[in-house]
One Martini backbone bead per residue (centre of mass of N, CA, C, O) as a GRO file, in nm:
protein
  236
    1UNK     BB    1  12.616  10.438  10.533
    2UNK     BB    2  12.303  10.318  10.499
    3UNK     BB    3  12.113  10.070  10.695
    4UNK     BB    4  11.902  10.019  10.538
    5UNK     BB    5  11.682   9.863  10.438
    6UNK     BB    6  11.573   9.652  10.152
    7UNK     BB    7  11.347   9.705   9.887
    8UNK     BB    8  11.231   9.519   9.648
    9UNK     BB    9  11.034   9.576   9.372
   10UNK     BB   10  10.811   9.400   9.130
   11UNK     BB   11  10.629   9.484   8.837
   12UNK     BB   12  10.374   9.600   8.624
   13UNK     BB   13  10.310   9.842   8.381
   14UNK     BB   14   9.972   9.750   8.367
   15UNK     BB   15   9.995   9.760   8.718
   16UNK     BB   16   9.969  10.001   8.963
   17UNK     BB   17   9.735   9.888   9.206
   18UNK     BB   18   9.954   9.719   9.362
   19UNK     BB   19  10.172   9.916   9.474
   20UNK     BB   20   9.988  10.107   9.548
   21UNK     BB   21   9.866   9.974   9.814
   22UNK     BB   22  10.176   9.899   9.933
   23UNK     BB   23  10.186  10.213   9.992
   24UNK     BB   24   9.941  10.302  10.123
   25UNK     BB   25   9.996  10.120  10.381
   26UNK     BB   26  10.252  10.258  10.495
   27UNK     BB   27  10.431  10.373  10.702
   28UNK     BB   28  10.596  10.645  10.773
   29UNK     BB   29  10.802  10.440  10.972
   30UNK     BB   30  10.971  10.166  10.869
   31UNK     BB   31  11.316  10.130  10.811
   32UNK     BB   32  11.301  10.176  10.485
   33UNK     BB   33  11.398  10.107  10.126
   34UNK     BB   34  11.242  10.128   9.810
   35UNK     BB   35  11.249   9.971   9.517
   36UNK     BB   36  11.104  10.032   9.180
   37UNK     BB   37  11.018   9.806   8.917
   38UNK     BB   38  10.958   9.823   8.547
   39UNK     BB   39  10.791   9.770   8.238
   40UNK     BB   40  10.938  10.065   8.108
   41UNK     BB   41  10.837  10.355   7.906
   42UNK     BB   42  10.825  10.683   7.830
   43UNK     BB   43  10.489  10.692   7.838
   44UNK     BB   44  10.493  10.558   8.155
   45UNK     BB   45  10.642  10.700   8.371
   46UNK     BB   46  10.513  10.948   8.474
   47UNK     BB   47  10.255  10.796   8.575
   48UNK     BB   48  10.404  10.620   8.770
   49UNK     BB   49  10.503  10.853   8.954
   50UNK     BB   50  10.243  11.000   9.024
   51UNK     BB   51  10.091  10.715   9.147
   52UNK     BB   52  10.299  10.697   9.376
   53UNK     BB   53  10.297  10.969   9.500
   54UNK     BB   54   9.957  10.924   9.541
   55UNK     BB   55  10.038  10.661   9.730
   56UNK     BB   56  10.212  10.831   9.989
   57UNK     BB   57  10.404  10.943  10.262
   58UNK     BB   58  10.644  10.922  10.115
   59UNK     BB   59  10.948  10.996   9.964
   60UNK     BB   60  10.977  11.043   9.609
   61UNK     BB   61  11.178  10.898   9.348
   62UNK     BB   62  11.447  10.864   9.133
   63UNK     BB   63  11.689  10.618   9.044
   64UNK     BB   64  11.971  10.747   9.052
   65UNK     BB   65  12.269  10.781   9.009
   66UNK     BB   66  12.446  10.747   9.307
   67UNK     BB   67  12.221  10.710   9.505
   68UNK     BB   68  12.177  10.733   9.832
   69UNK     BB   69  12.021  10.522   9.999
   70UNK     BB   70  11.692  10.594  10.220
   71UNK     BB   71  11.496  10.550  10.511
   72UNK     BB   72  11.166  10.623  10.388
   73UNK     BB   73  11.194  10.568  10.093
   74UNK     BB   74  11.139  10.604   9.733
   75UNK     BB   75  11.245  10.417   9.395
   76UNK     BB   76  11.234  10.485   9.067
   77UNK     BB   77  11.234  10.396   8.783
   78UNK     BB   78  11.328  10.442   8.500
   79UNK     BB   79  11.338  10.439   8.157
   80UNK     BB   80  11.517  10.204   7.995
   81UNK     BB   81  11.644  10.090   8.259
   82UNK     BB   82  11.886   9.942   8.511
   83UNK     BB   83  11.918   9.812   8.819
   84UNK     BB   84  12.122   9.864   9.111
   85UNK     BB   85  12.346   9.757   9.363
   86UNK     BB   86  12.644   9.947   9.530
   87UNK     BB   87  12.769  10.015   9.811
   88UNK     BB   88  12.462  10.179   9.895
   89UNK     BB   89  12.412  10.227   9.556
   90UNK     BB   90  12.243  10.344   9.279
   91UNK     BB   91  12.239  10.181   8.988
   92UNK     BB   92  12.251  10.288   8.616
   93UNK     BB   93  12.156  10.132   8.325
   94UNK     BB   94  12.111  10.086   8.005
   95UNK     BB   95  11.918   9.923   7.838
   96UNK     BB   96  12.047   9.683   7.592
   97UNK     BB   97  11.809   9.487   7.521
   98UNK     BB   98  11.556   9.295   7.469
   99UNK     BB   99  11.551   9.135   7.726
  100UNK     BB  100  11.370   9.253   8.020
  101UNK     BB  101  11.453   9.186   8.377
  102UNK     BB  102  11.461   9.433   8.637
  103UNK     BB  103  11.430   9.233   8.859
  104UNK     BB  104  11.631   9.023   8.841
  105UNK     BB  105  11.877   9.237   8.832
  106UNK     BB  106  11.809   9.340   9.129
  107UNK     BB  107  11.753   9.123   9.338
  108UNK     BB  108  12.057   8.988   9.252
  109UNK     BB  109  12.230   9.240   9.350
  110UNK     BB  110  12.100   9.218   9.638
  111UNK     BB  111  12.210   8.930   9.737
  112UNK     BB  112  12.511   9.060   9.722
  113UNK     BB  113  12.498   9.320   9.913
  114UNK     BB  114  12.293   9.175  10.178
  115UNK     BB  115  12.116   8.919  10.177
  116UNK     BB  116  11.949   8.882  10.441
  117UNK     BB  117  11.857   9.194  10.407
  118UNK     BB  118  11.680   9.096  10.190
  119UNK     BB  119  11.406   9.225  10.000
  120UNK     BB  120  11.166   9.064   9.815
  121UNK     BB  121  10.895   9.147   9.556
  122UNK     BB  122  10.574   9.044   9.389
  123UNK     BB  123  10.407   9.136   9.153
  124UNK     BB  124  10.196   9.195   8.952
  125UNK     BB  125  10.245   9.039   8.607
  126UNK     BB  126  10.398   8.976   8.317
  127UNK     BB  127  10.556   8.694   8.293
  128UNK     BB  128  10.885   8.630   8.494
  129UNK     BB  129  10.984   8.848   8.639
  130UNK     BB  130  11.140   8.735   8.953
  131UNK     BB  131  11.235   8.411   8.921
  132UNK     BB  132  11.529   8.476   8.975
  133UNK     BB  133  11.590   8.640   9.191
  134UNK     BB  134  11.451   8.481   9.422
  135UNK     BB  135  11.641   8.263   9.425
  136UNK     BB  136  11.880   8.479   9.492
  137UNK     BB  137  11.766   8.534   9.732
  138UNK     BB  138  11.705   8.335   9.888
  139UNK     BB  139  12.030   8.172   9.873
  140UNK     BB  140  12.119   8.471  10.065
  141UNK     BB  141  11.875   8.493  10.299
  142UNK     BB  142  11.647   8.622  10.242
  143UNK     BB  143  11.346   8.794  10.164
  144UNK     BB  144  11.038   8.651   9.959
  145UNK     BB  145  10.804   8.787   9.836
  146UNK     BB  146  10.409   8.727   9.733
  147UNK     BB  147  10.157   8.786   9.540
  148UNK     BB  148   9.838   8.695   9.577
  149UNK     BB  149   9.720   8.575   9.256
  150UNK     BB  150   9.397   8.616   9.371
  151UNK     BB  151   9.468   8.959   9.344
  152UNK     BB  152   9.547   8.945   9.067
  153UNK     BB  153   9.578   9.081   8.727
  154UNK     BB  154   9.838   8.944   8.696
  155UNK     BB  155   9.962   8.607   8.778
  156UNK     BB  156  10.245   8.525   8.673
  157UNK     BB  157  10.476   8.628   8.860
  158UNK     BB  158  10.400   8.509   9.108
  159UNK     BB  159  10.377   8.232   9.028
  160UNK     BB  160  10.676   8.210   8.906
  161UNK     BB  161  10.765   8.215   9.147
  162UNK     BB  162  10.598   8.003   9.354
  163UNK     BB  163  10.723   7.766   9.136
  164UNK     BB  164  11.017   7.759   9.304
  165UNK     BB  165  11.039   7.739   9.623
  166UNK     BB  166  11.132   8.046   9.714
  167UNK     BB  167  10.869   8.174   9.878
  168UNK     BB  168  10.732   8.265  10.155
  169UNK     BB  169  10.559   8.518  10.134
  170UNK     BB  170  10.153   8.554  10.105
  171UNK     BB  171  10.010   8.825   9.997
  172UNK     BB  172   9.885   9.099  10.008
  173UNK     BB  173   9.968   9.399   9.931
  174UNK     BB  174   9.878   9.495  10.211
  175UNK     BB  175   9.986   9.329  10.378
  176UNK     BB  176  10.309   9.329  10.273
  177UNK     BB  177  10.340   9.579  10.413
  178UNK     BB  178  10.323   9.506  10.709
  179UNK     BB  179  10.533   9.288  10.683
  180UNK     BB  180  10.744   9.486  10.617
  181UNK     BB  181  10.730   9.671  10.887
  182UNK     BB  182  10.815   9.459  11.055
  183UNK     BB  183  11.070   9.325  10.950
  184UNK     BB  184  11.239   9.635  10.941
  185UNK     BB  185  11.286   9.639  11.249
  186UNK     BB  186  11.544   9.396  11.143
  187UNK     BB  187  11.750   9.525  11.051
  188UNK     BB  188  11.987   9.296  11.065
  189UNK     BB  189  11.747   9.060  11.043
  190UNK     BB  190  11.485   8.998  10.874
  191UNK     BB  191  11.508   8.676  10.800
  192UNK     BB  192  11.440   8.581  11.132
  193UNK     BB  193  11.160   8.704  11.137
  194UNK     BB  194  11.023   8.553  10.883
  195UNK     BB  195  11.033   8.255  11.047
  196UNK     BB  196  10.817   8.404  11.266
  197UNK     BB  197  10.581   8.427  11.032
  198UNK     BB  198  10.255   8.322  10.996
  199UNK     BB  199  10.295   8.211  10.670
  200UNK     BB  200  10.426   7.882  10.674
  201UNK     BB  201  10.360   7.618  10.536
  202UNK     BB  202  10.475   7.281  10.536
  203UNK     BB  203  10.214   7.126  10.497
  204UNK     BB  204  10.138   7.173  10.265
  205UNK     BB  205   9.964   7.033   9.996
  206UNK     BB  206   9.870   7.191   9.761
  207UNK     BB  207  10.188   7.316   9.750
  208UNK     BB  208  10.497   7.322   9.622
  209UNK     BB  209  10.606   7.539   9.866
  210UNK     BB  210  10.491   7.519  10.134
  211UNK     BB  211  10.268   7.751  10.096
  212UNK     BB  212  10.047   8.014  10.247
  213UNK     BB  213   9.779   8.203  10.364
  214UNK     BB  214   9.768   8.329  10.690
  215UNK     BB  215   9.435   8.350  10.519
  216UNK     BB  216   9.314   8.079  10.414
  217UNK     BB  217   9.059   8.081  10.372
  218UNK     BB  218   8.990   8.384  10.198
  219UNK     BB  219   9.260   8.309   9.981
  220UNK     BB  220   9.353   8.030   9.949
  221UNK     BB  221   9.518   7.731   9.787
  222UNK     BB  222   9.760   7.672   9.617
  223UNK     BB  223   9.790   7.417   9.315
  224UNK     BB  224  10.011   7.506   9.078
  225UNK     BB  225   9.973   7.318   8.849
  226UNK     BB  226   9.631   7.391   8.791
  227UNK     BB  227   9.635   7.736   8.853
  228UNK     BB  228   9.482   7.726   9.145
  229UNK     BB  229   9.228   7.858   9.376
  230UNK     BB  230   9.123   7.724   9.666
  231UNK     BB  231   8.825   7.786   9.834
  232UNK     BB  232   8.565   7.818  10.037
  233UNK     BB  233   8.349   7.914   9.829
  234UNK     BB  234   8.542   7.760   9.588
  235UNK     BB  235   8.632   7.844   9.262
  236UNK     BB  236   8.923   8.048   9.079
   0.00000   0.00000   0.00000
């Protein structure tokens, strides 16, 4: 079995701009393999995997059942399928029907498969798939990150998980592919590498999760109730 990391990604079909951006930033060898899932229907599934296809030089590919990932590989879920982790495969089963929430079901899975070697990622998306699954990743000490909310077009998804108090690290999509691929140079442990990355205010003040962006002026400090983010040049 390949003991390549994996990253979960969570995000909305709605926002392509935030995957593509955390692909085009990745290196050619990260050391991880990486799962795409989003809320996406049969009219634009082409679409999703031809954007992520021309935004990254890894190879990307369907997530289809049975496929044992491989490190530096990319993997998007198909239309109205929910993705799992099985024993370092790929589990693909028809969506049931009903409220769909394919990162809750891949992160939980992964936090079950990987535990601390999990790494999940929420990105730009309406709803709150990925609230219930970074729980379950946190929980299982796994690695935890959200895209900076006032990057979003969409900021449900990632406000949703940063404010259970489970998400460690908050940055931009381009930034988030960076720290993915410090983390797992930490092949066997990258929760371990994540508590030394300087990205995480114990003492913040504003944010309900303990959490700030490592460029807090710039990108300014999460205000949780309020919804919204106090910048150095104003509000947002």
């Amino acid at each position: 079995m390949d003991t390549s990391t994996i990253v979960a990604v969570a995000s909305s079909a709605g926002d392509l701009e935030a995957v593509s951006e955390l692909l085009c930033a990745l290196p050619g060898e990260c050391h991880a393999a990486f799962i795409i899932v989003q809320h996406l229907d049969s009219g634009r599934e082409r679409l999703l995997f031809e954007a992520l296809g021309s935004s990254t030089i890894l190879p990307v590919t369907h997530a289809n059942d049975g496929l044992v990932v491989e490190q530096d590989h990319v993997y998007v879920m198909t239309a109205n399928t929910t993705v799992t982790m099985t024993g370092g495969h790929i589990r693909v089963t028809p969506n049931p029907g009903g409220l769909h929430h394919p990162g809750d079901v891949l992160f939980t899975s992964l936090a079950k498969e990987q535990g601390c070697s999990a790494i999940g990622v929420v990105l730009s998306g309406e709803g709150s798939d990925g609230t219930l699954g970074i729980q379950a990743l946190k929980q299982g000490g796994g690695v935890t990150l959200a895209q900076y909310p006032g990057s979003a077009r969409f900021p449900s998804m990632p406000i949703g998980a940063i404010e259970t108090g489970c998400v460690g690290i908050v940055l931009r999509p381009n930034e988030i592919a960076l720290e993915l691929a410090r983390l797992s140079r930490h092949t066997s442990h990258p929760a371990s590498a994540a508590r030394c990355a300087p990205v995480i205010d114990d003492n913040a003040g504003h944010s309900p999760c303990g959490v700030t962006s490592p460029q807090e002026q710039s990108h300014g400090v999460y205000t949780g109730r309020s919804q919204r983010f106090i910048h150095a040049g104003g509000n947002r």
